[in-house]
Amino acid sequence: MAIPAPNLTPPFNIVRLSHTELRVTDLAWSRGYYVDTLGLQVTYEDSETIYMRAMEERGHHCVILKKADVGSVGVLGFKVWSDEDLDKAEAWFKSRDLPTCWIERPFMGRVLSTRDPFGVPLEFYNQMERLEPIHQKYNLYRGVKPLRIDHFNLFSSNVDDSVKFYGDLGFRVTEYTEDAITGRTWAAWMHRKGGVHDIAFTNGTGPRLHHMAFWVPTPLNIIDLLDLMSTTGYLENVERGPGRHGISNAFFLYIRDKDGHRTEIYCSDYQTIDPDHEPIKWNLTDPQRQTLWGAPAPKSWFELGSVFEGADLVDSELKSQPIIAP
Amino acid sequence: MAIPAPNLTPPFNIVRLSHTELRVTDLAWSRGYYVDTLGLQVTYEDSETIYMRAMEERGHHCVILKKADVGSVGVLGFKVWSDEDLDKAEAWFKSRDLPTCWIERPFMGRVLSTRDPFGVPLEFYNQMERLEPIHQKYNLYRGVKPLRIDHFNLFSSNVDDSVKFYGDLGFRVTEYTEDAITGRTWAAWMHRKGGVHDIAFTNGTGPRLHHMAFWVPTPLNIIDLLDLMSTTGYLENVERGPGRHGISNAFFLYIRDKDGHRTEIYCSDYQTIDPDHEPIKWNLTDPQRQTLWGAPAPKSWFELGSVFEGADLVDSELKSQPIIAP
Amino acid sequence: MAIPAPNLTPPFNIVRLSHTELRVTDLAWSRGYYVDTLGLQVTYEDSETIYMRAMEERGHHCVILKKADVGSVGVLGFKVWSDEDLDKAEAWFKSRDLPTCWIERPFMGRVLSTRDPFGVPLEFYNQMERLEPIHQKYNLYRGVKPLRIDHFNLFSSNVDDSVKFYGDLGFRVTEYTEDAITGRTWAAWMHRKGGVHDIAFTNGTGPRLHHMAFWVPTPLNIIDLLDLMSTTGYLENVERGPGRHGISNAFFLYIRDKDGHRTEIYCSDYQTIDPDHEPIKWNLTDPQRQTLWGAPAPKSWFELGSVFEGADLVDSELKSQPIIAP
Amino acid sequence: MAIPAPNLTPPFNIVRLSHTELRVTDLAWSRGYYVDTLGLQVTYEDSETIYMRAMEERGHHCVILKKADVGSVGVLGFKVWSDEDLDKAEAWFKSRDLPTCWIERPFMGRVLSTRDPFGVPLEFYNQMERLEPIHQKYNLYRGVKPLRIDHFNLFSSNVDDSVKFYGDLGFRVTEYTEDAITGRTWAAWMHRKGGVHDIAFTNGTGPRLHHMAFWVPTPLNIIDLLDLMSTTGYLENVERGPGRHGISNAFFLYIRDKDGHRTEIYCSDYQTIDPDHEPIKWNLTDPQRQTLWGAPAPKSWFELGSVFEGADLVDSELKSQPIIAP
């Protein structure tokens, strides 16, 4: 089950990951966390929802916080190249016997709602309300100075199947971990927009969202966030890092909100835009793939994730990864 | 003469800028400058040429130094998506009555050689020899730690015409400067790969190369380079910076080699991949477009550039930019 | 007129520079500048005065803003080792026929008020109200994240005489510029606390305060301040930088407030605590002493300064420094 | 057993910590580690020893590597203010019935050899060969860009006794950890030179050297070192970090050489020069004192240290610190 060759002529043109909806149980707490501490900018809010964007984004929102009784993930959103691509998308998902419907979403044009074969709720759109640039309004920068949403990372109960499905959609693998004993893919990083990933999959009970990630300017912004969180009541929300991943070469920090939604703060990606860009293969037995510098990740990082609305969980057949050698 | 709407269905698919050939008069001196000081990696060299790549590039080279009697620029190179795009490119340039021929280039597959209407020598290819990743071989990093070639910036005697031509090829404008009196475009930044630019044009005697640019990890790498250059005999080669451009929001440094070839060291770009990404308009009278922090650029920066092999110079009709208010 | 040998047994023990009083004409504007933009912390304020400290200081204040009709500098303050040192200081200044008196100052114990022979108003104290540490209250950090006041820099009409006087008080020279033609000292940097300087002197009409300086964590904080100032109405207050001084090796930025009071933002000092630490000599003809990277300073930086309350100005005998070769 | 008041009139004047001698079993390996990887500069070497200094030091050496059959620490060295202070030091150590003798050391003037009451080998000197400044020879910077030796940290079997002894010598406490149950001091940080420490003590089997520390410019230099070490065969030598200590507010990294000698790479200290600078008290039960950001230290960090030549080990009476809550 080797990594499939990239599909350079996908059925429709996905530009990039775009947004997600997080269901949260304490909207005020989440505002303190995402807005006042991380530094996302509110673009709309009412008593039930908060829409936010990062500093260099022109689209109306990258994260929607929605008040709920239980924490979960409502949807993963992707932007497509043209309005025509939406119709192509509908046809393609229908051809795979996957559910499709057109839904209304505030601040957005036509939205195609669907699910992948594992139950992950997806939506595709071409048009979202565009806002004025704020990347040079430096008095608005706060917290970790988040510049843009970078990627989603999911637990999948069958990573080979996930890679095949998203590969068919034109996502190209940049790095992956192989279990040398079974030949199965343990984890894979796949992109549309020319970086290491728009979406990634790791073996585990799934589908669940392991994390969403934000791109920040330099490692010093991550250090600033750690100083801030650890002295303003968010110490328990720091889960892992700072460190450098072997895979993706990212300087990272992982934090988790009150509902368990995990965010990666991320910098030091690289460009992968060439159609003949070769994936990098890592062995499951190489601990440097996870932390180049050697420090192990905590158990929670391997096990915990956010469930998706309406998706049933399936255990992976592959035996669970030894925590001791991350 | 407003900025044209982006051409979202170009005649062939250009992935990104790729490489340039610099003719230099003292190959040993240039090796000390580009390899030992800036930190580019040699991938091939003989007595007449040096091929180099930056740290995250997998393609064989981004800059070729070629020994010559006079300093000049041999070519600007671009990578296309597929082999088929090369044939489409040939047809398109022929349809515009521009010269085309297929040439042999070391380390590259089929290469289409042509010129734009202003005489700039261009070449397009799909395949270049691919090399092993070195972005995690940290003992190889030197100098400014160049990660990848980022863009070309050219003097054009008619920026509106340049923008029209490259716009037809699918380059999309991200930022531009307008002369409010004449309504003419003074300068424009255009991209294919999803950043602020692959190629940019500024009003002036042209065509000439104003600079090529390299992306580096953080502003501190630029400070390190300044410290190194100013204490190892390269003080005279520092031309402008460090500073932040209003346009592009880049933290920048400009340096010039012995033959006058200018390099920008660059970080803090932003993502522009959305097809509906709106260009930012700057007024020619706003000095912050060039330096957000207010310091003027030296006269040399406005006036000097590298000539292209075989291209005749044409003066701009627009009157020269006042140096005093950059 | 060579640099005098350090006086390792001074008449009384000065610990460090401590504070200054700036007379300002628009207290509200100055609050916006020093507090909201630079990030100093208010420790007391009323309708006439604002007391401020930097983030790692425990003493009550390092800068007092005092409302006045004309901008000027009220005093330069220094902390001495013990209460007994205050009496020794009084005796010593009296022995030099310099004016002394004991004055009342809010938040301070005994304060000896005096002047140096050039008319600079000085005050010495041992005790100032001590405040709780705030260096780990990371939600208070703003602007350039000023950590501590670092030094004063003065125009002196006779630098050799200034160096002799402060040398007698135990200030030790770390770096100096010599005019090779006359053998006169053009500028000198002198310390008590083990860094490059607590006080420095440059040739020019004096006495005037050229600048006070604040220490900040990294060059990136200076870049952040530039971004903030240039987009919040303080662009005109940026005078020089960022850059690296040859002398002191500091990464610097100079800014000037509405009344012309100049502040240097400073990092990358070095330790000079050894009693046998050798001064570094620079030639007046070496432009790298002022900017290691070669960019010239603006004319204002060479000419403008703040007058001291009650001090008469004297022109220097040495001819003015050529602006063209800083 | 509270922290003693600072002794502001010590029996002789110690300027700062100065140097140490590390006995190492594989001189070539240690050269690769300290010189090629960390970036210390060799100032003398022969087949048995290597002398090194950091980038801003003018004294001949801060670390001596000496070939030996077993790893150990030969001595901790301190610089005193004047030659006369050496005689005062001899008298004072004799008055305490501690061994003293005058020894010959290469590159140094008179050297007083002695031990503290716990057996730690100490030496005091006033003069060491002075070398040319190299802090602006930027082509010499390598590895982590070490600027100067910053402090020693020791395991002590009775921290209260250690603090009393070094307090008598004029070392002043800046921060300390108290065991609330016993009222005993668990750890203390003491300085002479105006930073957080020249020497520190932690409860444990002693005397042993826990680590020596080097000051570096910014956290990014520490990240660079981690990238370098983890990709050049030194992954196993990375022990703890990067992180921020609550105590001292330092951004830190701990690494251990082949013989177990530990080095801290350190930045973000603060100024403590005021004679009335108040120590900060931490509770043993507060995990943020060790890591502000919450990540625990590995067991090795709590337990392992380097023995001193000729010093007998004594267990602490205080029960060992729980590893689980650092």
PDB file of N, CA and C in Angstrom, chain B residues 216-281:
ATOM      1  N   VAL B 216      14.211  34.121   3.455  1.00  0.00           N
ATOM      2  CA  VAL B 216      14.964  33.623   4.615  1.00  0.00           C
ATOM      3  C   VAL B 216      14.022  33.481   5.812  1.00  0.00           C
ATOM      4  N   PRO B 217      14.447  32.721   6.832  1.00  0.00           N
ATOM      5  CA  PRO B 217      13.503  32.383   7.906  1.00  0.00           C
ATOM      6  C   PRO B 217      13.001  33.567   8.729  1.00  0.00           C
ATOM      7  N   THR B 218      13.881  34.422   9.236  1.00  0.00           N
ATOM      8  CA  THR B 218      13.452  35.500  10.131  1.00  0.00           C
ATOM      9  C   THR B 218      14.314  36.738   9.900  1.00  0.00           C
ATOM     10  N   PRO B 219      13.849  37.906  10.384  1.00  0.00           N
ATOM     11  CA  PRO B 219      14.668  39.117  10.291  1.00  0.00           C
ATOM     12  C   PRO B 219      16.055  38.957  10.931  1.00  0.00           C
ATOM     13  N   LEU B 220      16.180  38.093  11.922  1.00  0.00           N
ATOM     14  CA  LEU B 220      17.493  37.942  12.572  1.00  0.00           C
ATOM     15  C   LEU B 220      18.539  37.373  11.624  1.00  0.00           C
ATOM     16  N   ASN B 221      18.116  36.588  10.630  1.00  0.00           N
ATOM     17  CA  ASN B 221      19.076  36.087   9.653  1.00  0.00           C
ATOM     18  C   ASN B 221      19.616  37.217   8.802  1.00  0.00           C
ATOM     19  N   ILE B 222      18.789  38.212   8.561  1.00  0.00           N
ATOM     20  CA  ILE B 222      19.226  39.377   7.789  1.00  0.00           C
ATOM     21  C   ILE B 222      20.206  40.206   8.609  1.00  0.00           C
ATOM     22  N   ILE B 223      19.939  40.343   9.891  1.00  0.00           N
ATOM     23  CA  ILE B 223      20.864  41.046  10.785  1.00  0.00           C
ATOM     24  C   ILE B 223      22.200  40.302  10.839  1.00  0.00           C
ATOM     25  N   ASP B 224      22.143  38.985  10.921  1.00  0.00           N
ATOM     26  CA  ASP B 224      23.377  38.192  10.906  1.00  0.00           C
ATOM     27  C   ASP B 224      24.176  38.448   9.634  1.00  0.00           C
ATOM     28  N   LEU B 225      23.488  38.506   8.493  1.00  0.00           N
ATOM     29  CA  LEU B 225      24.193  38.731   7.230  1.00  0.00           C
ATOM     30  C   LEU B 225      24.851  40.112   7.216  1.00  0.00           C
ATOM     31  N   LEU B 226      24.153  41.104   7.722  1.00  0.00           N
ATOM     32  CA  LEU B 226      24.724  42.453   7.769  1.00  0.00           C
ATOM     33  C   LEU B 226      25.987  42.473   8.640  1.00  0.00           C
ATOM     34  N   ASP B 227      25.923  41.810   9.779  1.00  0.00           N
ATOM     35  CA  ASP B 227      27.097  41.748  10.654  1.00  0.00           C
ATOM     36  C   ASP B 227      28.262  41.070   9.932  1.00  0.00           C
ATOM     37  N   LEU B 228      27.943  39.993   9.247  1.00  0.00           N
ATOM     38  CA  LEU B 228      28.983  39.240   8.552  1.00  0.00           C
ATOM     39  C   LEU B 228      29.572  40.043   7.401  1.00  0.00           C
ATOM     40  N   MET B 229      28.712  40.584   6.544  1.00  0.00           N
ATOM     41  CA  MET B 229      29.203  41.312   5.369  1.00  0.00           C
ATOM     42  C   MET B 229      30.016  42.539   5.773  1.00  0.00           C
ATOM     43  N   SER B 230      29.573  43.226   6.832  1.00  0.00           N
ATOM     44  CA  SER B 230      30.239  44.486   7.192  1.00  0.00           C
ATOM     45  C   SER B 230      31.572  44.261   7.889  1.00  0.00           C
ATOM     46  N   THR B 231      31.886  43.016   8.226  1.00  0.00           N
ATOM     47  CA  THR B 231      33.170  42.741   8.884  1.00  0.00           C
ATOM     48  C   THR B 231      34.042  41.761   8.098  1.00  0.00           C
ATOM     49  N   THR B 232      33.644  41.462   6.865  1.00  0.00           N
ATOM     50  CA  THR B 232      34.444  40.532   6.056  1.00  0.00           C
ATOM     51  C   THR B 232      34.716  41.080   4.659  1.00  0.00           C
ATOM     52  N   GLY B 233      34.658  42.390   4.526  1.00  0.00           N
ATOM     53  CA  GLY B 233      35.056  42.982   3.255  1.00  0.00           C
ATOM     54  C   GLY B 233      33.926  43.251   2.281  1.00  0.00           C
ATOM     55  N   TYR B 234      32.684  43.082   2.711  1.00  0.00           N
ATOM     56  CA  TYR B 234      31.551  43.295   1.804  1.00  0.00           C
ATOM     57  C   TYR B 234      30.720  44.520   2.182  1.00  0.00           C
ATOM     58  N   LEU B 235      31.287  45.420   2.980  1.00  0.00           N
ATOM     59  CA  LEU B 235      30.532  46.592   3.432  1.00  0.00           C
ATOM     60  C   LEU B 235      29.993  47.402   2.256  1.00  0.00           C
ATOM     61  N   GLU B 236      30.814  47.552   1.216  1.00  0.00           N
ATOM     62  CA  GLU B 236      30.406  48.351   0.059  1.00  0.00           C
ATOM     63  C   GLU B 236      29.274  47.696  -0.723  1.00  0.00           C
ATOM     64  N   ASN B 237      29.036  46.431  -0.482  1.00  0.00           N
ATOM     65  CA  ASN B 237      27.990  45.718  -1.217  1.00  0.00           C
ATOM     66  C   ASN B 237      26.622  45.817  -0.564  1.00  0.00           C
ATOM     67  N   VAL B 238      26.571  46.409   0.625  1.00  0.00           N
ATOM     68  CA  VAL B 238      25.281  46.646   1.287  1.00  0.00           C
ATOM     69  C   VAL B 238      24.703  47.944   0.732  1.00  0.00           C
ATOM     70  N   GLU B 239      23.519  47.868   0.135  1.00  0.00           N
ATOM     71  CA  GLU B 239      22.964  49.056  -0.515  1.00  0.00           C
ATOM     72  C   GLU B 239      21.823  49.714   0.267  1.00  0.00           C
ATOM     73  N   ARG B 240      20.900  48.912   0.775  1.00  0.00           N
ATOM     74  CA  ARG B 240      19.705  49.492   1.394  1.00  0.00           C
ATOM     75  C   ARG B 240      19.110  48.505   2.396  1.00  0.00           C
ATOM     76  N   GLY B 241      18.769  49.033   3.565  1.00  0.00           N
ATOM     77  CA  GLY B 241      18.107  48.227   4.570  1.00  0.00           C
ATOM     78  C   GLY B 241      18.975  48.034   5.783  1.00  0.00           C
ATOM     79  N   PRO B 242      18.476  47.329   6.779  1.00  0.00           N
ATOM     80  CA  PRO B 242      17.214  46.600   6.780  1.00  0.00           C
ATOM     81  C   PRO B 242      16.042  47.546   6.951  1.00  0.00           C
ATOM     82  N   GLY B 243      14.886  47.122   6.456  1.00  0.00           N
ATOM     83  CA  GLY B 243      13.678  47.921   6.607  1.00  0.00           C
ATOM     84  C   GLY B 243      12.468  47.085   6.267  1.00  0.00           C
ATOM     85  N   ARG B 244      11.307  47.723   6.381  1.00  0.00           N
ATOM     86  CA  ARG B 244      10.090  47.034   5.962  1.00  0.00           C
ATOM     87  C   ARG B 244       9.457  47.813   4.825  1.00  0.00           C
ATOM     88  N   HIS B 245       9.152  47.102   3.733  1.00  0.00           N
ATOM     89  CA  HIS B 245       8.384  47.700   2.658  1.00  0.00           C
ATOM     90  C   HIS B 245       6.930  47.867   3.079  1.00  0.00           C
ATOM     91  N   GLY B 246       6.316  49.001   2.713  1.00  0.00           N
ATOM     92  CA  GLY B 246       4.862  49.072   2.814  1.00  0.00           C
ATOM     93  C   GLY B 246       4.278  48.043   1.854  1.00  0.00           C
ATOM     94  N   ILE B 247       4.644  48.155   0.586  1.00  0.00           N
ATOM     95  CA  ILE B 247       4.216  47.172  -0.402  1.00  0.00           C
ATOM     96  C   ILE B 247       4.839  45.821  -0.085  1.00  0.00           C
ATOM     97  N   SER B 248       4.036  44.820   0.048  1.00  0.00           N
ATOM     98  CA  SER B 248       4.420  43.410   0.291  1.00  0.00           C
ATOM     99  C   SER B 248       4.643  43.132   1.766  1.00  0.00           C
ATOM    100  N   ASN B 249       4.820  44.170   2.568  1.00  0.00           N
ATOM    101  CA  ASN B 249       5.055  44.017   4.008  1.00  0.00           C
ATOM    102  C   ASN B 249       6.350  43.266   4.304  1.00  0.00           C
ATOM    103  N   ALA B 250       7.248  43.198   3.334  1.00  0.00           N
ATOM    104  CA  ALA B 250       8.473  42.434   3.509  1.00  0.00           C
ATOM    105  C   ALA B 250       9.472  43.151   4.403  1.00  0.00           C
ATOM    106  N   PHE B 251      10.138  42.400   5.266  1.00  0.00           N
ATOM    107  CA  PHE B 251      11.356  42.862   5.924  1.00  0.00           C
ATOM    108  C   PHE B 251      12.474  42.591   4.926  1.00  0.00           C
ATOM    109  N   PHE B 252      13.228  43.630   4.562  1.00  0.00           N
ATOM    110  CA  PHE B 252      14.121  43.500   3.419  1.00  0.00           C
ATOM    111  C   PHE B 252      15.546  43.976   3.689  1.00  0.00           C
ATOM    112  N   LEU B 253      16.440  43.496   2.847  1.00  0.00           N
ATOM    113  CA  LEU B 253      17.802  44.009   2.712  1.00  0.00           C
ATOM    114  C   LEU B 253      18.170  43.902   1.239  1.00  0.00           C
ATOM    115  N   TYR B 254      18.813  44.939   0.719  1.00  0.00           N
ATOM    116  CA  TYR B 254      19.318  44.891  -0.657  1.00  0.00           C
ATOM    117  C   TYR B 254      20.835  44.944  -0.659  1.00  0.00           C
ATOM    118  N   ILE B 255      21.433  44.038  -1.395  1.00  0.00           N
ATOM    119  CA  ILE B 255      22.882  44.006  -1.548  1.00  0.00           C
ATOM    120  C   ILE B 255      23.213  43.894  -3.034  1.00  0.00           C
ATOM    121  N   ARG B 256      24.392  44.362  -3.409  1.00  0.00           N
ATOM    122  CA  ARG B 256      24.777  44.302  -4.833  1.00  0.00           C
ATOM    123  C   ARG B 256      26.153  43.672  -4.961  1.00  0.00           C
ATOM    124  N   ASP B 257      26.296  42.779  -5.925  1.00  0.00           N
ATOM    125  CA  ASP B 257      27.591  42.120  -6.098  1.00  0.00           C
ATOM    126  C   ASP B 257      28.529  43.027  -6.909  1.00  0.00           C
ATOM    127  N   LYS B 258      29.727  42.532  -7.148  1.00  0.00           N
ATOM    128  CA  LYS B 258      30.782  43.300  -7.820  1.00  0.00           C
ATOM    129  C   LYS B 258      30.366  43.764  -9.215  1.00  0.00           C
ATOM    130  N   ASP B 259      29.492  42.989  -9.857  1.00  0.00           N
ATOM    131  CA  ASP B 259      29.036  43.332 -11.205  1.00  0.00           C
ATOM    132  C   ASP B 259      27.747  44.144 -11.189  1.00  0.00           C
ATOM    133  N   GLY B 260      27.280  44.491 -10.015  1.00  0.00           N
ATOM    134  CA  GLY B 260      26.080  45.305  -9.919  1.00  0.00           C
ATOM    135  C   GLY B 260      24.785  44.499  -9.844  1.00  0.00           C
ATOM    136  N   HIS B 261      24.857  43.180  -9.868  1.00  0.00           N
ATOM    137  CA  HIS B 261      23.635  42.375  -9.728  1.00  0.00           C
ATOM    138  C   HIS B 261      23.118  42.521  -8.289  1.00  0.00           C
ATOM    139  N   ARG B 262      21.838  42.898  -8.197  1.00  0.00           N
ATOM    140  CA  ARG B 262      21.260  43.182  -6.885  1.00  0.00           C
ATOM    141  C   ARG B 262      20.459  41.972  -6.392  1.00  0.00           C
ATOM    142  N   THR B 263      20.590  41.674  -5.115  1.00  0.00           N
ATOM    143  CA  THR B 263      19.799  40.621  -4.480  1.00  0.00           C
ATOM    144  C   THR B 263      19.013  41.227  -3.328  1.00  0.00           C
ATOM    145  N   GLU B 264      17.743  40.878  -3.262  1.00  0.00           N
ATOM    146  CA  GLU B 264      16.969  41.230  -2.079  1.00  0.00           C
ATOM    147  C   GLU B 264      16.905  40.019  -1.166  1.00  0.00           C
ATOM    148  N   ILE B 265      17.140  40.263   0.123  1.00  0.00           N
ATOM    149  CA  ILE B 265      16.911  39.229   1.126  1.00  0.00           C
ATOM    150  C   ILE B 265      15.590  39.604   1.772  1.00  0.00           C
ATOM    151  N   TYR B 266      14.731  38.628   1.931  1.00  0.00           N
ATOM    152  CA  TYR B 266      13.304  38.902   2.035  1.00  0.00           C
ATOM    153  C   TYR B 266      12.666  37.976   3.048  1.00  0.00           C
ATOM    154  N   CYS B 267      11.851  38.529   3.964  1.00  0.00           N
ATOM    155  CA  CYS B 267      10.919  37.670   4.700  1.00  0.00           C
ATOM    156  C   CYS B 267       9.654  38.450   5.039  1.00  0.00           C
ATOM    157  N   SER B 268       8.639  37.746   5.512  1.00  0.00           N
ATOM    158  CA  SER B 268       7.342  38.324   5.903  1.00  0.00           C
ATOM    159  C   SER B 268       6.379  38.594   4.754  1.00  0.00           C
ATOM    160  N   ASP B 269       6.399  37.796   3.751  1.00  0.00           N
ATOM    161  CA  ASP B 269       5.402  37.760   2.688  1.00  0.00           C
ATOM    162  C   ASP B 269       4.018  37.353   3.245  1.00  0.00           C
ATOM    163  N   TYR B 270       3.016  37.302   2.398  1.00  0.00           N
ATOM    164  CA  TYR B 270       1.718  36.767   2.834  1.00  0.00           C
ATOM    165  C   TYR B 270       1.087  35.962   1.704  1.00  0.00           C
ATOM    166  N   GLN B 271       0.071  35.189   2.056  1.00  0.00           N
ATOM    167  CA  GLN B 271      -0.539  34.239   1.120  1.00  0.00           C
ATOM    168  C   GLN B 271      -1.569  34.938   0.236  1.00  0.00           C
ATOM    169  N   THR B 272      -1.495  34.674  -1.063  1.00  0.00           N
ATOM    170  CA  THR B 272      -2.356  35.384  -2.026  1.00  0.00           C
ATOM    171  C   THR B 272      -3.060  34.427  -2.967  1.00  0.00           C
ATOM    172  N   ILE B 273      -3.206  33.199  -2.553  1.00  0.00           N
ATOM    173  CA  ILE B 273      -3.592  32.125  -3.458  1.00  0.00           C
ATOM    174  C   ILE B 273      -5.042  32.204  -3.928  1.00  0.00           C
ATOM    175  N   ASP B 274      -5.919  32.890  -3.166  1.00  0.00           N
ATOM    176  CA  ASP B 274      -7.341  32.953  -3.555  1.00  0.00           C
ATOM    177  C   ASP B 274      -7.496  33.609  -4.925  1.00  0.00           C
ATOM    178  N   PRO B 275      -8.327  33.033  -5.782  1.00  0.00           N
ATOM    179  CA  PRO B 275      -8.513  33.647  -7.113  1.00  0.00           C
ATOM    180  C   PRO B 275      -9.155  35.032  -7.027  1.00  0.00           C
ATOM    181  N   ASP B 276      -9.875  35.291  -5.946  1.00  0.00           N
ATOM    182  CA  ASP B 276     -10.502  36.606  -5.782  1.00  0.00           C
ATOM    183  C   ASP B 276      -9.704  37.505  -4.833  1.00  0.00           C
ATOM    184  N   HIS B 277      -8.430  37.216  -4.675  1.00  0.00           N
ATOM    185  CA  HIS B 277      -7.567  38.049  -3.831  1.00  0.00           C
ATOM    186  C   HIS B 277      -7.457  39.450  -4.440  1.00  0.00           C
ATOM    187  N   GLU B 278      -7.832  40.477  -3.678  1.00  0.00           N
ATOM    188  CA  GLU B 278      -7.884  41.838  -4.204  1.00  0.00           C
ATOM    189  C   GLU B 278      -6.512  42.505  -4.154  1.00  0.00           C
ATOM    190  N   PRO B 279      -6.097  43.115  -5.273  1.00  0.00           N
ATOM    191  CA  PRO B 279      -4.838  43.872  -5.259  1.00  0.00           C
ATOM    192  C   PRO B 279      -4.927  45.073  -4.322  1.00  0.00           C
ATOM    193  N   ILE B 280      -3.830  45.438  -3.710  1.00  0.00           N
ATOM    194  CA  ILE B 280      -3.756  46.639  -2.871  1.00  0.00           C
ATOM    195  C   ILE B 280      -3.151  47.759  -3.709  1.00  0.00           C
ATOM    196  N   LYS B 281      -3.828  48.908  -3.685  1.00  0.00           N
ATOM    197  CA  LYS B 281      -3.365  50.049  -4.473  1.00  0.00           C
ATOM    198  C   LYS B 281      -2.648  51.059  -3.596  1.00  0.00           C
TER     199      LYS B 281
END
